[in-house]
Amino acid sequence: MHIGNLIQEELKRQGRSGTWFAEQLFYTRPHIYKIFSKATIDTGLLQRISRILNHDFFQDLSNDDNTQQV
């Protein structure tokens, strides 16, 4: 599971812009697009992103891991 894609998809699902997201994280827009390109991400940053988007990405990753183990 590519976490950057998941984050970008959730942002789009919520109708939020990259600019809005960058402002929430106090990052630049280019940094946000680097996050979208990452397959993995620091857990502290993922926790902040989960709070900002009100979405549990850890659960998504856990569900994907359980599916792959079956």
Coordinates of N, CA and C in Angstrom, one line a residue, residues 2-66:
H2 N 0.7 2.1 -0.9 CA 1.4 3.4 -1.1 C 0.8 4.5 -0.2
I3 N 1.4 4.8 0.9 CA 0.7 5.8 1.8 C 0.5 7.2 1.2
G4 N 1.5 7.6 0.4 CA 1.3 8.9 -0.3 C 0.1 9.0 -1.1
N5 N -0.2 7.9 -1.9 CA -1.4 7.8 -2.7 C -2.6 7.9 -1.9
L6 N -2.6 7.1 -0.7 CA -3.8 7.1 0.1 C -4.1 8.5 0.7
I7 N -3.0 9.2 1.1 CA -3.2 10.6 1.6 C -3.8 11.5 0.5
Q8 N -3.2 11.4 -0.6 CA -3.7 12.2 -1.7 C -5.1 11.9 -2.1
E9 N -5.5 10.6 -2.1 CA -6.9 10.2 -2.4 C -7.8 10.7 -1.4
E10 N -7.5 10.7 -0.1 CA -8.3 11.1 1.0 C -8.5 12.6 0.9
L11 N -7.5 13.3 0.6 CA -7.5 14.8 0.4 C -8.5 15.2 -0.7
K12 N -8.4 14.5 -1.8 CA -9.3 14.7 -2.9 C -10.7 14.3 -2.6
R13 N -10.9 13.2 -1.9 CA -12.2 12.8 -1.5 C -12.9 13.8 -0.6
Q14 N -12.1 14.5 0.2 CA -12.7 15.6 1.1 C -12.8 16.9 0.3
G15 N -12.4 17.0 -0.9 CA -12.5 18.2 -1.7 C -11.5 19.3 -1.2
R16 N -10.4 18.9 -0.6 CA -9.4 19.8 -0.1 C -8.3 20.0 -1.1
S17 N -7.7 21.2 -1.1 CA -6.6 21.5 -2.0 C -5.2 21.2 -1.4
G18 N -4.2 21.1 -2.3 CA -2.9 20.9 -1.8 C -2.4 22.1 -1.0
T19 N -2.9 23.3 -1.4 CA -2.5 24.5 -0.7 C -3.1 24.5 0.7
W20 N -4.3 24.1 0.9 CA -5.0 24.0 2.2 C -4.2 23.0 3.1
F21 N -3.9 21.9 2.5 CA -3.1 20.8 3.2 C -1.8 21.3 3.7
A22 N -1.1 22.0 2.8 CA 0.3 22.6 3.1 C 0.1 23.5 4.3
E23 N -0.9 24.4 4.3 CA -1.1 25.4 5.3 C -1.3 24.7 6.7
Q24 N -2.1 23.6 6.6 CA -2.4 22.9 7.9 C -1.2 22.2 8.5
L25 N -0.3 21.7 7.6 CA 0.9 21.1 8.1 C 2.1 22.1 8.3
F26 N 1.9 23.3 7.9 CA 3.0 24.3 7.9 C 4.1 23.9 7.1
Y27 N 3.8 23.4 5.9 CA 4.8 22.9 4.9 C 4.6 23.7 3.6
T28 N 5.5 23.7 2.7 CA 5.3 24.3 1.4 C 4.6 23.3 0.5
R29 N 4.0 23.8 -0.6 CA 3.3 23.0 -1.5 C 4.2 21.9 -2.1
P30 N 5.5 22.3 -2.5 CA 6.3 21.2 -3.1 C 6.6 20.1 -2.1
H31 N 6.7 20.4 -0.8 CA 6.9 19.4 0.2 C 5.7 18.5 0.3
I32 N 4.5 19.0 0.2 CA 3.3 18.2 0.2 C 3.3 17.2 -1.0
Y33 N 3.7 17.6 -2.1 CA 3.8 16.7 -3.3 C 4.8 15.7 -3.1
K34 N 5.9 16.0 -2.4 CA 6.9 14.9 -2.1 C 6.3 13.9 -1.2
I35 N 5.4 14.3 -0.2 CA 4.7 13.4 0.7 C 3.9 12.4 -0.2
F36 N 3.1 13.0 -1.2 CA 2.3 12.2 -2.0 C 3.0 11.1 -2.8
S37 N 4.3 11.4 -3.1 CA 5.1 10.5 -3.9 C 5.8 9.4 -3.0
K38 N 5.6 9.5 -1.7 CA 6.3 8.5 -0.8 C 5.5 7.2 -0.6
A39 N 6.2 6.1 -0.6 CA 5.5 4.8 -0.4 C 5.4 4.6 1.1
T40 N 6.4 5.2 1.9 CA 6.4 5.1 3.4 C 6.5 6.5 3.9
I41 N 6.2 6.6 5.2 CA 6.2 7.9 5.9 C 6.5 7.7 7.3
D42 N 7.1 8.8 7.9 CA 7.4 8.8 9.4 C 6.0 8.7 10.2
T43 N 6.0 7.9 11.2 CA 4.7 7.7 11.9 C 4.3 9.0 12.6
G44 N 5.2 9.9 13.1 CA 4.8 11.1 13.7 C 4.1 12.0 12.7
L45 N 4.6 12.1 11.5 CA 4.0 12.9 10.4 C 2.6 12.3 10.0
L46 N 2.6 10.9 10.0 CA 1.3 10.3 9.6 C 0.3 10.5 10.7
Q47 N 0.7 10.6 11.9 CA -0.3 10.9 13.0 C -0.8 12.3 12.8
R48 N 0.0 13.3 12.5 CA -0.4 14.7 12.3 C -1.4 14.7 11.1
I49 N -1.0 14.0 10.0 CA -1.9 14.0 8.8 C -3.2 13.4 9.1
S50 N -3.2 12.3 9.9 CA -4.5 11.7 10.3 C -5.4 12.6 11.1
R51 N -4.8 13.4 12.0 CA -5.6 14.4 12.7 C -6.1 15.5 11.8
I52 N -5.3 16.0 11.0 CA -5.7 17.1 10.1 C -6.9 16.6 9.2
L53 N -6.7 15.4 8.6 CA -7.8 14.9 7.7 C -8.9 14.1 8.4
N54 N -8.7 14.0 9.7 CA -9.7 13.2 10.5 C -9.9 11.8 9.8
H55 N -8.8 11.2 9.5 CA -8.9 9.9 8.9 C -7.8 9.0 9.5
D56 N -8.1 7.8 9.9 CA -7.1 6.9 10.5 C -6.3 6.1 9.4
F57 N -5.2 6.6 9.0 CA -4.4 6.0 8.0 C -3.7 4.7 8.6
F58 N -3.5 4.7 9.9 CA -2.9 3.6 10.5 C -3.8 2.4 10.4
Q59 N -5.1 2.6 10.5 CA -6.1 1.5 10.3 C -6.1 1.0 8.9
D60 N -5.9 1.9 7.9 CA -5.8 1.5 6.5 C -4.6 0.6 6.3
L61 N -3.5 1.0 6.9 CA -2.3 0.2 6.7 C -2.4 -1.1 7.4
S62 N -3.0 -1.2 8.6 CA -3.2 -2.4 9.3 C -4.1 -3.3 8.6
N63 N -5.2 -2.8 8.0 CA -6.2 -3.6 7.2 C -5.5 -4.2 6.0
D64 N -4.6 -3.4 5.4 CA -3.9 -3.9 4.2 C -2.9 -5.0 4.6
D65 N -2.3 -4.8 5.7 CA -1.3 -5.8 6.2 C -2.0 -7.1 6.5
N66 N -3.2 -7.1 7.1 CA -3.9 -8.3 7.5 C -4.4 -9.0 6.2

